[in-house]
């Protein structure tokens, strides 16, 4: 007879699926707007692309990023 064991809980390797754009950063703010526009037209490929770009975008600690 097989015994049941407690469930294994794994962490999410991606963290938050929707990164939060830094709206003080012109690049992040633009990507955030593009993402919302794409979501409104149900273009999930662009939504995903914007998520990747927001997640990878470096910040300098100032209001604008270069």
Backbone as JSON, one array per atom type, in Angstrom:
{
  "sequence": "XXXXXXXXXXXXXXXXXXXXXXXXXXXXXXXXXXXXXXXXXXXXXXXXXXXXXXXXXXXXXXXXXX",
  "N": [[0.84, -1.18, 0.0], [0.52, 2.24, -0.79], [1.87, 5.07, 0.81], [0.71, 8.3, 1.64], [2.4, 11.36, 1.39], [3.42, 14.52, 2.76], [2.72, 17.5, 0.88], [4.99, 18.96, -1.46], [6.36, 22.15, -1.5], [7.29, 24.41, -3.85], [9.4, 27.17, -4.66], [8.71, 30.06, -6.69], [10.58, 30.41, -9.51], [10.68, 32.65, -11.13], [9.81, 34.77, -9.68], [7.89, 37.68, -9.22], [5.51, 37.68, -11.73], [4.64, 39.84, -13.15], [6.51, 42.48, -13.48], [6.96, 45.53, -11.65], [6.92, 48.64, -13.08], [9.27, 51.32, -12.73], [8.0, 54.3, -12.38], [9.21, 56.73, -12.23], [11.25, 56.58, -13.93], [11.91, 57.24, -17.26], [12.12, 55.32, -19.32], [11.1, 52.93, -18.15], [8.52, 53.83, -17.52], [7.48, 54.29, -20.07], [7.58, 51.66, -21.1], [5.78, 50.48, -19.34], [3.39, 51.78, -20.07], [3.19, 50.91, -22.74], [2.85, 48.2, -22.27], [0.35, 48.1, -20.98], [-1.31, 49.12, -23.01], [-0.96, 47.11, -24.92], [-2.06, 44.96, -23.52], [-4.71, 45.79, -23.42], [-5.48, 45.46, -26.06], [-5.27, 42.8, -26.22], [-2.82, 41.63, -26.87], [-0.77, 39.53, -25.99], [1.81, 38.72, -26.45], [3.34, 41.04, -26.8], [2.89, 42.11, -24.27], [4.29, 40.26, -22.7], [6.88, 40.66, -23.75], [7.34, 43.33, -22.94], [7.33, 42.93, -20.16], [9.69, 41.44, -19.86], [11.59, 43.34, -20.72], [11.2, 45.4, -18.81], [11.94, 44.04, -16.49], [14.65, 43.57, -17.02], [15.74, 46.08, -17.29], [18.21, 48.37, -16.41], [18.77, 50.5, -13.55], [19.86, 53.72, -12.56], [19.58, 54.9, -10.17], [18.78, 57.45, -10.17], [16.21, 59.76, -11.29], [15.97, 59.44, -14.07], [16.85, 57.01, -16.46], [19.61, 55.82, -18.34]],
  "CA": [[0.0, 0.0, 0.0], [1.3, 3.47, -0.9], [1.57, 6.07, 1.83], [0.71, 9.69, 1.18], [3.32, 12.24, 2.12], [3.06, 15.93, 2.7], [3.0, 18.14, -0.41], [6.23, 19.73, -1.58], [6.1, 23.52, -1.96], [8.44, 24.96, -4.55], [9.34, 28.61, -4.87], [8.58, 30.47, -8.08], [11.9, 30.9, -9.93], [10.58, 33.94, -11.82], [9.36, 35.82, -8.78], [6.67, 38.31, -9.7], [5.38, 37.54, -13.18], [4.46, 41.18, -13.7], [7.37, 43.43, -12.77], [6.39, 46.86, -11.49], [7.82, 49.63, -13.66], [9.6, 52.5, -11.95], [7.42, 55.38, -13.18], [10.12, 57.88, -12.21], [12.18, 56.31, -15.02], [11.23, 57.43, -18.54], [12.09, 54.05, -20.07], [10.16, 52.03, -17.48], [7.18, 54.39, -17.67], [7.07, 54.02, -21.45], [7.32, 50.23, -21.21], [4.55, 50.22, -18.6], [2.27, 52.22, -20.91], [3.11, 49.98, -23.88], [2.32, 46.93, -21.77], [-1.09, 48.24, -20.73], [-1.96, 49.25, -24.31], [-0.95, 45.78, -25.52], [-3.02, 44.14, -22.78], [-6.05, 46.23, -23.81], [-5.79, 44.88, -27.38], [-5.07, 41.36, -26.03], [-1.57, 41.22, -27.52], [0.0, 39.04, -24.85], [3.22, 38.61, -26.83], [3.95, 42.33, -26.47], [2.86, 42.2, -22.8], [5.42, 39.46, -22.22], [8.11, 41.35, -24.14], [7.5, 44.48, -22.05], [7.71, 42.41, -18.85], [11.11, 41.09, -19.92], [12.37, 44.58, -20.8], [11.13, 46.08, -17.51], [12.73, 43.25, -15.54], [16.07, 43.66, -17.35], [16.18, 47.46, -17.43], [19.02, 48.83, -15.27], [18.47, 51.83, -13.01], [21.05, 54.41, -12.05], [19.29, 55.47, -8.86], [18.22, 58.78, -10.38], [14.89, 59.75, -11.91], [16.05, 59.0, -15.46], [17.83, 55.96, -16.75], [20.23, 56.02, -19.64]],
  "C": [[0.89, 1.25, 0.0], [0.88, 4.45, 0.19], [1.62, 7.46, 1.22], [1.67, 10.5, 2.03], [2.86, 13.68, 1.95], [3.49, 16.54, 1.36], [4.31, 18.92, -0.35], [5.87, 21.1, -2.13], [7.37, 24.08, -2.57], [8.28, 26.46, -4.71], [9.23, 28.9, -6.36], [9.91, 31.05, -8.55], [11.85, 32.26, -10.62], [10.2, 35.08, -10.89], [8.04, 36.37, -9.29], [6.61, 38.19, -11.23], [5.22, 38.89, -13.85], [5.37, 42.14, -12.93], [6.71, 44.8, -12.72], [7.36, 47.87, -12.08], [8.07, 50.78, -12.69], [9.14, 53.71, -12.77], [8.21, 56.67, -13.1], [11.16, 57.75, -13.33], [11.42, 56.41, -16.34], [11.09, 56.13, -19.32], [11.06, 53.1, -19.46], [8.72, 52.53, -17.64], [6.64, 54.12, -19.07], [6.74, 52.54, -21.65], [6.03, 49.85, -20.48], [3.32, 50.62, -19.4], [2.08, 51.28, -22.1], [2.48, 48.66, -23.45], [0.81, 47.01, -21.57], [-1.87, 48.39, -22.04], [-2.03, 47.88, -25.0], [-1.96, 44.86, -24.84], [-4.45, 44.49, -23.2], [-6.44, 45.65, -25.18], [-5.52, 43.36, -27.41], [-3.86, 40.82, -26.8], [-0.6, 40.78, -26.43], [1.47, 38.82, -25.18], [3.95, 39.9, -26.48], [3.95, 42.54, -24.95], [4.05, 41.46, -22.22], [6.75, 40.13, -22.54], [8.38, 42.55, -23.23], [7.91, 44.03, -20.64], [9.19, 42.07, -18.81], [11.96, 42.35, -19.91], [12.36, 45.34, -19.47], [12.01, 45.36, -16.5], [14.23, 43.43, -15.78], [16.61, 45.08, -17.36], [16.97, 47.91, -16.19], [18.6, 50.23, -14.82], [19.72, 52.42, -12.4], [20.82, 54.98, -10.67], [18.76, 56.89, -8.96], [16.86, 58.64, -11.05], [14.9, 59.23, -13.34], [17.09, 57.91, -15.57], [18.37, 56.18, -18.15], [20.48, 54.67, -20.28]]
}
